[in-house]
Short mmCIF file of C-alpha atoms and ligand atoms in Angstrom, two decimals:
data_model
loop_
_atom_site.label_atom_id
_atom_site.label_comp_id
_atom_site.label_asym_id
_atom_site.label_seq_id
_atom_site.Cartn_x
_atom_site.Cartn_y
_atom_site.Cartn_z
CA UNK A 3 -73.86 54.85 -50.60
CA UNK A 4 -76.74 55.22 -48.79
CA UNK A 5 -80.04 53.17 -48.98
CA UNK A 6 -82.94 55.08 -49.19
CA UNK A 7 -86.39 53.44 -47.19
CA UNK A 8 -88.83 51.22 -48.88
CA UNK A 9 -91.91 53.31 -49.77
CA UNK A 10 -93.99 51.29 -47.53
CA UNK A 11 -91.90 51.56 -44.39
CA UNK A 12 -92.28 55.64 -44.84
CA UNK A 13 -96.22 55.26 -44.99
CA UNK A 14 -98.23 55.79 -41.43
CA UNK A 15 -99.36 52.81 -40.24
CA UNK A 16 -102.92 52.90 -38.17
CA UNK A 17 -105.26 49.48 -37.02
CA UNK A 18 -108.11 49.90 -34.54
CA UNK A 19 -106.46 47.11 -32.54
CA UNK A 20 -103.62 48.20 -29.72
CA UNK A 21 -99.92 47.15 -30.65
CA UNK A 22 -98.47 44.57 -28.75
CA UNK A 23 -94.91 45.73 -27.47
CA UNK A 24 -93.21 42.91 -25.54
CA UNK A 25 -90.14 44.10 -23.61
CA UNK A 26 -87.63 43.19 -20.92
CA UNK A 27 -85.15 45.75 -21.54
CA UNK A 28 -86.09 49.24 -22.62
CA UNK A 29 -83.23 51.12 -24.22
CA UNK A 30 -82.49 54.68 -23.10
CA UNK A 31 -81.07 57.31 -25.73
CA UNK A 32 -78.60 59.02 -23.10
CA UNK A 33 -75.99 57.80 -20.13
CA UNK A 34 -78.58 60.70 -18.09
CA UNK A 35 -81.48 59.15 -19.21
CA UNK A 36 -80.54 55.71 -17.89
CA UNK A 37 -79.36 57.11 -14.60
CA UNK A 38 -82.28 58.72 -14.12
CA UNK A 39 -84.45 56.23 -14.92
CA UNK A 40 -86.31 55.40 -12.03
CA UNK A 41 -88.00 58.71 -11.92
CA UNK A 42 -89.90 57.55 -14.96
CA UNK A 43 -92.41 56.07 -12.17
CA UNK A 44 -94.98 55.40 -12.01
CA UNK A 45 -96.21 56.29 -15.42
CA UNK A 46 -93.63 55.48 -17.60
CA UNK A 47 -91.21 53.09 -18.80
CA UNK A 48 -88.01 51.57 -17.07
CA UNK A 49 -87.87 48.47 -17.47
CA UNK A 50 -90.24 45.91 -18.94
CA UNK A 51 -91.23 44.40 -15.44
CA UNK A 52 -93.58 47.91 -14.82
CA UNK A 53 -95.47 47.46 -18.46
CA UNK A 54 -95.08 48.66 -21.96
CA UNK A 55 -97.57 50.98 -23.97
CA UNK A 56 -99.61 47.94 -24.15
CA UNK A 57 -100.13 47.40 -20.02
CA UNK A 58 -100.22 51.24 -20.20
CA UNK A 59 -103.16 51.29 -22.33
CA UNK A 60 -105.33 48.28 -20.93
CA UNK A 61 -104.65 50.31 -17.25
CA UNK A 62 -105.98 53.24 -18.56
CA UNK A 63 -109.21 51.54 -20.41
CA UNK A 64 -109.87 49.71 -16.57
CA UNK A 65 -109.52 52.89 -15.06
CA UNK A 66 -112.25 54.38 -17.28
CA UNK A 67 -114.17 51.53 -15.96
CA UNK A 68 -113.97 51.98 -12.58
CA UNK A 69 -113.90 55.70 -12.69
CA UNK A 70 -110.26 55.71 -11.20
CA UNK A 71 -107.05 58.26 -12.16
CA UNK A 72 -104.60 55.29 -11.46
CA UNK A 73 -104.82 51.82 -12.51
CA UNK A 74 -102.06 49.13 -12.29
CA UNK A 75 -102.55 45.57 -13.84
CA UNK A 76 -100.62 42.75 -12.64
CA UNK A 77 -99.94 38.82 -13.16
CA UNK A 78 -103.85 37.62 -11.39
CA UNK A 79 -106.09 38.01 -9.33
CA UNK A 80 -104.40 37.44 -6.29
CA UNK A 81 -101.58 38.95 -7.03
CA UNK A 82 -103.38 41.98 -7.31
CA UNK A 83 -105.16 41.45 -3.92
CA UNK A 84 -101.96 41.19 -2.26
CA UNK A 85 -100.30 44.27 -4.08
CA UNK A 86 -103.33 46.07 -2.62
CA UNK A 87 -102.56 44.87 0.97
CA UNK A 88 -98.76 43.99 1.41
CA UNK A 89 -97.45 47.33 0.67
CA UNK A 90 -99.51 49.25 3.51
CA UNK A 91 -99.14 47.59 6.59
CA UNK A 92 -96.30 46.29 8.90
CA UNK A 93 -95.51 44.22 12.15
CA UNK A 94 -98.13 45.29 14.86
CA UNK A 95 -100.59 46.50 12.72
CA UNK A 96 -104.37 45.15 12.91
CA UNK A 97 -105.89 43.73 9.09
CA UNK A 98 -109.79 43.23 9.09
CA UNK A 99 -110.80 41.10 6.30
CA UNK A 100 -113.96 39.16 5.48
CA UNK A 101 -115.11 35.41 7.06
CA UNK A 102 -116.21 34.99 3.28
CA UNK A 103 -113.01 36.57 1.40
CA UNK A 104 -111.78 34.86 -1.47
CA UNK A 105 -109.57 31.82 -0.57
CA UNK A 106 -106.21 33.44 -1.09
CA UNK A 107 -106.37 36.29 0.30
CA UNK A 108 -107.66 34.25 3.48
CA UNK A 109 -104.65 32.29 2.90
CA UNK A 110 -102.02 35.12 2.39
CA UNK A 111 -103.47 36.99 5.60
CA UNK A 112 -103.57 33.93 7.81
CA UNK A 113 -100.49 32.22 6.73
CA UNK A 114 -98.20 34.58 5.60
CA UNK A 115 -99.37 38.49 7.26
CA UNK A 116 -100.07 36.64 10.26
CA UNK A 117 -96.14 35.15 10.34
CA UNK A 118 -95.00 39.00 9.52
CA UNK A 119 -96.51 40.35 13.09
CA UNK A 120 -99.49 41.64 10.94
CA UNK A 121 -102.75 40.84 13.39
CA UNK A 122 -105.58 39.47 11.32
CA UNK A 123 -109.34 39.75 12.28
CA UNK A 124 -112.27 38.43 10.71
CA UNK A 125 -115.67 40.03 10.71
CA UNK A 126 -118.98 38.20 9.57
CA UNK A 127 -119.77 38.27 5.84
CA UNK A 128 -122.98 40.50 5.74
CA UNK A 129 -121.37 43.07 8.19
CA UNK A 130 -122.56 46.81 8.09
CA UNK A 131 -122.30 49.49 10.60
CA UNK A 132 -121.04 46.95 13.53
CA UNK A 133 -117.80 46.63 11.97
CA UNK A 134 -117.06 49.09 14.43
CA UNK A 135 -117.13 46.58 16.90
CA UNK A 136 -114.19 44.57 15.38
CA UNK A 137 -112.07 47.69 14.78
CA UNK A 138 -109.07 48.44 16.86
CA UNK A 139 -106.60 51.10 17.63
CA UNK A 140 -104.39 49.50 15.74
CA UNK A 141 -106.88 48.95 12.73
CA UNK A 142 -105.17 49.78 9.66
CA UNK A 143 -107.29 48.55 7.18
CA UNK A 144 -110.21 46.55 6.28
CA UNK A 145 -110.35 43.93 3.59
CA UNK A 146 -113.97 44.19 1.56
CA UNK A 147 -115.52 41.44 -0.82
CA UNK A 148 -119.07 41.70 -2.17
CA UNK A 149 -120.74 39.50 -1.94
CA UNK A 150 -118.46 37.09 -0.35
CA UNK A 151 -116.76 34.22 -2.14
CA UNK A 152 -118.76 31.59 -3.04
CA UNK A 153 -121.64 31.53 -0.15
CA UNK A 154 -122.57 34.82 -1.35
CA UNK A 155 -123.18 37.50 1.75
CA UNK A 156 -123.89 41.05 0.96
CA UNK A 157 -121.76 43.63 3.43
CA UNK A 158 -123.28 47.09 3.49
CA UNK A 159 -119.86 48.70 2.20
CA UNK A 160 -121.65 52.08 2.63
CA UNK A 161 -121.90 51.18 6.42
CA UNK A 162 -118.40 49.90 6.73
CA UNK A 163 -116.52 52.63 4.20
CA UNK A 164 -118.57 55.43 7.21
CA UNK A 165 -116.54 53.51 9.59
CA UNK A 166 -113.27 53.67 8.27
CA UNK A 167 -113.22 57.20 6.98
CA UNK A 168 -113.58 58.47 9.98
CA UNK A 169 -111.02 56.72 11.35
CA UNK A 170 -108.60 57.28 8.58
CA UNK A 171 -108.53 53.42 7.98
CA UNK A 172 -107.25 52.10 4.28
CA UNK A 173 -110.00 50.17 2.40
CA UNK A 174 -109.86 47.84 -0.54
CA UNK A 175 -112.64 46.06 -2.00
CA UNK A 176 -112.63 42.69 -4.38
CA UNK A 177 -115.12 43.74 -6.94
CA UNK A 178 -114.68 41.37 -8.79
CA UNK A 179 -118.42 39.85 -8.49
CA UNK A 180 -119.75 43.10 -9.93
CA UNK A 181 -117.30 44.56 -12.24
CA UNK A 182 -117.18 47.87 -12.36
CA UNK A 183 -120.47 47.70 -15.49
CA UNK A 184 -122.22 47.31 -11.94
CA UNK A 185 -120.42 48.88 -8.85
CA UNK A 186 -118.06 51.22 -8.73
CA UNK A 187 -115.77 51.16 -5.26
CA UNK A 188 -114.12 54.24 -5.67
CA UNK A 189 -117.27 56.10 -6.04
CA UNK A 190 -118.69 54.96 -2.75
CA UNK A 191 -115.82 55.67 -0.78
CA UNK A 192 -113.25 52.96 -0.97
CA UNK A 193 -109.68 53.61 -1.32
CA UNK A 194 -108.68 50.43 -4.17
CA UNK A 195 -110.55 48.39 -6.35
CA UNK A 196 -109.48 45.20 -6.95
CA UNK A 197 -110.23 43.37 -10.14
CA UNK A 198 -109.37 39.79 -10.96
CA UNK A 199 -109.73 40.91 -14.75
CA UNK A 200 -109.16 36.55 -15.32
CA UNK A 201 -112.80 36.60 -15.21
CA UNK A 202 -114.71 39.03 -17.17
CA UNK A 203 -112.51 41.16 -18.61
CA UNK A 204 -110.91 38.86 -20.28
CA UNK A 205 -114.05 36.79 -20.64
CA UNK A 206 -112.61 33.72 -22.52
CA UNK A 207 -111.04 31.64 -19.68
CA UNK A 208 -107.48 32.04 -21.44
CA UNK A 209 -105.91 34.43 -18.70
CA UNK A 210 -104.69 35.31 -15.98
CA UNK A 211 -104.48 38.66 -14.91
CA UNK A 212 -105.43 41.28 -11.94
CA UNK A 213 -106.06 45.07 -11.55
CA UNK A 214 -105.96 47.86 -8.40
CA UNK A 215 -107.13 51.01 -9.32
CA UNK A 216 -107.06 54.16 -6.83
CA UNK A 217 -107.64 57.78 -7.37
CA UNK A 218 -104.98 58.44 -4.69
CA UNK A 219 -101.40 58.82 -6.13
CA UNK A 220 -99.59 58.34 -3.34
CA UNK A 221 -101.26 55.07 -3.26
CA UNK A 222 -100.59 54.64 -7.02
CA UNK A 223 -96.86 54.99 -6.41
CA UNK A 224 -96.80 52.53 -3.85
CA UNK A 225 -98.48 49.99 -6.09
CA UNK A 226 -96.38 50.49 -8.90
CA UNK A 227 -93.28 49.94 -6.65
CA UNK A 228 -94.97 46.94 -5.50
CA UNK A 229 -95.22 45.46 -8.49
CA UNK A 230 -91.23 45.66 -9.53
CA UNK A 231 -90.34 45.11 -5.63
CA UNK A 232 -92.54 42.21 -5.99
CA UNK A 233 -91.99 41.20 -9.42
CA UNK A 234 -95.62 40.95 -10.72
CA UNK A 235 -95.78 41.62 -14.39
CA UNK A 236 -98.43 40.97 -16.37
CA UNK A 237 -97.37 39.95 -20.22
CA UNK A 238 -98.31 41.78 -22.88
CA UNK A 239 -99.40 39.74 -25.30
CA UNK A 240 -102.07 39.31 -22.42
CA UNK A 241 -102.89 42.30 -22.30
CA UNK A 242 -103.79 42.73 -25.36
CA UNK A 243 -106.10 39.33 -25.03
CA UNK A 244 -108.04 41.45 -21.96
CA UNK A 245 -108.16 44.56 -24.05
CA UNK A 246 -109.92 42.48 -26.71
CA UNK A 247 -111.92 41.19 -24.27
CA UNK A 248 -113.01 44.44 -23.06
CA UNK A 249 -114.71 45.38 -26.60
CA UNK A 250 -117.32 42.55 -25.84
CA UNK A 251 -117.82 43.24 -22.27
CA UNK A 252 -120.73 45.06 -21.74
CA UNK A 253 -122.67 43.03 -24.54
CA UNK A 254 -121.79 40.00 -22.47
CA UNK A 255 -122.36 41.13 -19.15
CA UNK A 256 -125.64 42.00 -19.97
CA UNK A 257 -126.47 39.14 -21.64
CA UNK A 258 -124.87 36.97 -18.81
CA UNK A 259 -127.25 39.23 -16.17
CA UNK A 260 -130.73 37.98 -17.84
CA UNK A 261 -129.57 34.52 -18.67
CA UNK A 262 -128.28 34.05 -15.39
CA UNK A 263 -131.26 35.74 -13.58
CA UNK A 264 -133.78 33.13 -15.64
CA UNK A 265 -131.34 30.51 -14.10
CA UNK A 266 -131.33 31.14 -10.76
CA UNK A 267 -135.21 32.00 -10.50
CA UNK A 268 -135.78 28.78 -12.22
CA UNK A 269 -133.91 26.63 -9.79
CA UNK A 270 -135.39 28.71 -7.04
CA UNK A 271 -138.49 27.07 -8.11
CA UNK A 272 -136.81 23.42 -8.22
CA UNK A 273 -137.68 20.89 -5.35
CA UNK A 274 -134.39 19.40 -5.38
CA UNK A 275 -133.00 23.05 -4.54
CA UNK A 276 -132.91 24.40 -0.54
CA UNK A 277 -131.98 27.39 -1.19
CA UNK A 278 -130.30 30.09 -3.79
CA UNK A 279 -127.60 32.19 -2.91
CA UNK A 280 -127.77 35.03 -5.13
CA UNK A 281 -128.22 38.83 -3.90
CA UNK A 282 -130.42 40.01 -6.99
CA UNK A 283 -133.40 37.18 -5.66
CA UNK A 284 -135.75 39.01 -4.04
CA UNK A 285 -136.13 36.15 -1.34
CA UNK A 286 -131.39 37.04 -0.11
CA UNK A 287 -131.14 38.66 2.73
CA UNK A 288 -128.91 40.71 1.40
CA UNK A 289 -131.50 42.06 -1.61
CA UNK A 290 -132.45 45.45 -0.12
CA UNK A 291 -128.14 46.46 0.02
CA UNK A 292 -127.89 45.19 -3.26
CA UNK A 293 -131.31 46.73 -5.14
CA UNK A 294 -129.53 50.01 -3.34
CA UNK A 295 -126.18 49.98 -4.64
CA UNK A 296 -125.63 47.41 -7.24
CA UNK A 297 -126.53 48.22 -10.74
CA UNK A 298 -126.39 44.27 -12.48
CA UNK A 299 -126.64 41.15 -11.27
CA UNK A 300 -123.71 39.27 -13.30
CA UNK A 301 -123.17 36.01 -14.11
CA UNK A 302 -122.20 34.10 -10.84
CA UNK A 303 -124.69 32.60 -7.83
CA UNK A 304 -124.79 29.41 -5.70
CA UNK A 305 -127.01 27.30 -4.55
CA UNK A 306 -127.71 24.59 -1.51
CA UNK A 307 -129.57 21.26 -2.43
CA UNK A 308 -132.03 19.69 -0.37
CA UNK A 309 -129.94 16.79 1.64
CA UNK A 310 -128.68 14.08 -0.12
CA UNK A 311 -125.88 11.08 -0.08
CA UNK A 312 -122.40 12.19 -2.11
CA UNK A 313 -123.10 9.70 -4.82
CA UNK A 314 -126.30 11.76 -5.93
CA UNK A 315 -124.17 14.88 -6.32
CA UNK A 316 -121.59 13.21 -8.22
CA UNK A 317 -124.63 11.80 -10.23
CA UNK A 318 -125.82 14.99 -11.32
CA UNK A 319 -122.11 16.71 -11.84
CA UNK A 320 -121.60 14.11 -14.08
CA UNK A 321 -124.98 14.09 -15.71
CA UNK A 322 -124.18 17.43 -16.93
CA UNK A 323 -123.13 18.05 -20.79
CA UNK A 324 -123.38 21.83 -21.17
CA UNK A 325 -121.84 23.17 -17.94
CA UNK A 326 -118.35 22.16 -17.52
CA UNK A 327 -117.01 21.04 -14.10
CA UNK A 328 -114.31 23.90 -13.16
CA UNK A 329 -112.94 26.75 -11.04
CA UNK A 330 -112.47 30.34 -11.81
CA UNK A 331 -115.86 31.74 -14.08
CA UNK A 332 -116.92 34.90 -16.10
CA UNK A 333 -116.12 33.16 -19.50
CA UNK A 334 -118.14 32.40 -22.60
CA UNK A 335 -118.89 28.73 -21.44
CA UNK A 336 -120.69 27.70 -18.20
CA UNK A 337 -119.22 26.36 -15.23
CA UNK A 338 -120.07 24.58 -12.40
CA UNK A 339 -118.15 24.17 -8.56
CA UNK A 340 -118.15 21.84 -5.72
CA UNK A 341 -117.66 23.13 -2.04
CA UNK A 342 -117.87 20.73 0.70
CA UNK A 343 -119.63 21.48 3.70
CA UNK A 344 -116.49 21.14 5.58
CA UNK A 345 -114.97 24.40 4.27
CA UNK A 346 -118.33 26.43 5.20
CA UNK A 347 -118.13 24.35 8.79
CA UNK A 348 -114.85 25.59 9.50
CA UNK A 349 -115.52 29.42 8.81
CA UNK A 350 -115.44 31.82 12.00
CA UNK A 351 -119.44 32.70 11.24
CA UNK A 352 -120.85 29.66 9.10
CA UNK A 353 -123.89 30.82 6.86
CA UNK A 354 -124.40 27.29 6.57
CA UNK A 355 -123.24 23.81 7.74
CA UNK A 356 -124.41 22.31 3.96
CA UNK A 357 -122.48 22.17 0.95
CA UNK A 358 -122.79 24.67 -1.51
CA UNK A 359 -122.52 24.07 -5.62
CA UNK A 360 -121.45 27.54 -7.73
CA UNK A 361 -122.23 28.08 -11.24
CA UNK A 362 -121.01 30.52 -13.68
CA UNK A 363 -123.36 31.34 -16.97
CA UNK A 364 -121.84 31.97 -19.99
CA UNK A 365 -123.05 32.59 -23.14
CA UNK A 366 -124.72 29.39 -24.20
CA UNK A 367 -128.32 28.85 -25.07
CA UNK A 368 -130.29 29.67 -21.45
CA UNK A 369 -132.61 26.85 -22.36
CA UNK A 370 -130.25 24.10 -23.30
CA UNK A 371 -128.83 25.37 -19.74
CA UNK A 372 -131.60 24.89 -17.79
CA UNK A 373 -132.34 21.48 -19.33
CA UNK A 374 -128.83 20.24 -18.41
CA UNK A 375 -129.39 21.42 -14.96
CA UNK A 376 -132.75 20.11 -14.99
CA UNK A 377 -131.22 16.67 -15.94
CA UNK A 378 -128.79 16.52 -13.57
CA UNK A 379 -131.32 17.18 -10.74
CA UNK A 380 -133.43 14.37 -11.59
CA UNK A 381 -130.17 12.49 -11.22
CA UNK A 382 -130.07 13.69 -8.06
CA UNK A 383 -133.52 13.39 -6.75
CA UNK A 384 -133.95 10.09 -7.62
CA UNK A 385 -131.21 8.99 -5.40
CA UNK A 386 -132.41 11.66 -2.47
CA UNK A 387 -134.73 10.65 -0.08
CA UNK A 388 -135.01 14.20 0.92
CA UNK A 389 -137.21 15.30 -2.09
CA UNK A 390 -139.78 12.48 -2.51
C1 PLP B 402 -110.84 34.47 -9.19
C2 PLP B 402 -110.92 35.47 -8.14
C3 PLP B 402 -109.76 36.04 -7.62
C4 PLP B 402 -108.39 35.61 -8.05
O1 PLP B 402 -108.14 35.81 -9.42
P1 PLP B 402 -107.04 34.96 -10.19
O2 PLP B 402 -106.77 35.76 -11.41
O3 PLP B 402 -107.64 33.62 -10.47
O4 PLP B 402 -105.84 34.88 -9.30
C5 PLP B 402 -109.90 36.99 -6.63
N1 PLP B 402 -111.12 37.36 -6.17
C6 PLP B 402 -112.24 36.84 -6.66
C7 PLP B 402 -113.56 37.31 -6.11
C8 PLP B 402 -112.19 35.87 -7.66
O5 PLP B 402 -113.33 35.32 -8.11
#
């Protein structure tokens, strides 16, 4: 007797949303097939720690981004920064990375490449063609951020990608700050992009996930090998979350670009503010590089108050109503961060000995936004000597 299908369960199914297919094991019609498996790589399937259709497909939609043949997406941000380092270089070799890189990677370099034999140098922020000056013989590859982590310095990656071409040096660049909707690495030279797609790809501070893309397969290979040698998968019920995320991207990057422009110039004007750290203000240092190769400004700046005692900056942190207090940014809601001056004191090439406060503009009313922050500086001012 056999039982013939429910009518429905023959009927093509299609949504305009991407399956989610969660897997640990992947079964394999045929003894050969299983065998054999490991030549599935890097493309296919194996085994559920390499991805599923669903990583598949969000790797392929960030590779459109950044204009890249190879993507692979893994469990953060930082894991992504160290698949993009760990796999190409070994005991004796020379790393170059930024005095403003992103915290981890400063960590993993100094702390753990470091202990390996791996020799770590560290070249000022807003570097251009005299990174040649800090390259060695034994330079294998240079670390890139733009603009640097949280005190904002542009590098003239045009300058620095001249350098290491011609010496056959690896590159990889955090772009996280731009996205690709505003730089593209790849296209100017640089051999991985690195993506923390936590922040605005998946936009809704629910995530946590990272992307290198390369057009190089032999580069591609060794990341995907990283990632099951490693053991950083990304989930793909999180996946799908980022490839959600991506539908609203551009409409929220651009919005996120004005509002957070109209921020920035207004504090720029604000007498409790020293100074704004923010590449698309005409009055950076760093504005020419960026007007040259940067297409959007973003959502993310920082900013230096005039002097003041540590109660007035707790005073206006927790003045504020609309911003929340928190790491990590590029999500619908606003954030705002604390560094001490001691972290910017202890850096190799200090941009400054002050403290610096980061905010990250989501997609609130700009108004309301500027009131809160208007608020909180009257908080501050009134207990600053500095500003009356
Ligand atoms: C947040 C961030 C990372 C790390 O991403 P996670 O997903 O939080 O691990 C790396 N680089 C930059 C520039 C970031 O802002």
């Amino acid at each position: 007797m056999e039982k013939s299908v429910p009518a429905h369960l023959a009927q093509p199914f299609r949504s305009l949303s991407p399956g989610v297919f969660r897997a640990s094991t992947i079964v394999f019609d045929s003894y050969e097939d299983f065998v054999g498996r490991k030549s599935r790589q890097p493309d296919g399937y194996s085994y559920g720690l390499t991805g599923t259709p669903t990583n598949r497909e969000l790797e392929t939609r960030i590779a459109d981004l950044e204009g890249a043949r190879h993507c692979v997406v893994v469990s953060s941000g930082q894991a992504a920064l160290i698949a993009s380092v760990l796999p190409f270089v070994k005991a004796g070799d020379h790393v170059l990375i930024s005095d403003a890189s992103y915290g981890g990677l400063k960590a993993f370099a100094h702390d753990w490449l470091a202990r390996l034999g791996v020799q770590i140098g560290v070249y000022p922020a807003d570097i251009g063609s005299q990174i040649v000056e800090w390259v060695q013989p034994n330079t294998r590859m240079i670390c890139i951020e733009s603009p640097g982590t949280i005190s904002m310095e542009m590098p003239d990656v045009r300058a620095i990608v001249a350098v290491a071409r011609a010496r056959k040096i690896l590159t990889m660049m955090d772009n996280t700050w731009a996205s690709p909707l505003a730089f593209r690495p790849l296209e100017h030279g640089i051999d991985m992009s690195v993506e923390a797609a936590t922040k605005f790809f998946g936009g809704h501070s629910d995530l946590l996930m990272g992307a290198v893309s390369t057009n190089d397969f032999a580069l591609y290979e060794q990341l995907r090998e990283a990632q099951a040698t490693i053991g950083l998968a990304a989930s793909a019920d999180d996946c799908f979350l980022a490839l959600r995320g991506l539908e609203t991207f551009r409409l929220r990057f651009e919005q996120q670009s004005r509002d957070t422009l109209q921020v920035a110039h207004w504090l720029e004007r604000h007498p409790g503010v020293d100074r704004v750290l923010f590449a698309p203000l005409e009055s950076h240092p760093g504005h020419a590089i960026w007007k040259r190769d940067f297409s959007g400004s973003g959502c993310l700046f920082s900013f230096i108050l005039k002097p003041g005692p540590e109660d007035a900056i707790a005073a206006l942190f927790n003045s504020l109503k609309t911003f929340s207090i928190g790491a990590s940014w590029g999500g619908t809601r606003s954030l705002i961060a604390f560094y001490p001056a001691s972290i910017q004191r202890a850096r190799k090439f200090p941009p400054t000995d002050q403290a610096i406060i980061r905010v990250s503009i989501g997609l609130e009313d700009v108004e309301s936004l500027i009131a809160d922050l208007d608020h909180g500086l009257t908080q501050y001012a009134a207990q600053c000597e500095s500003i009356r």
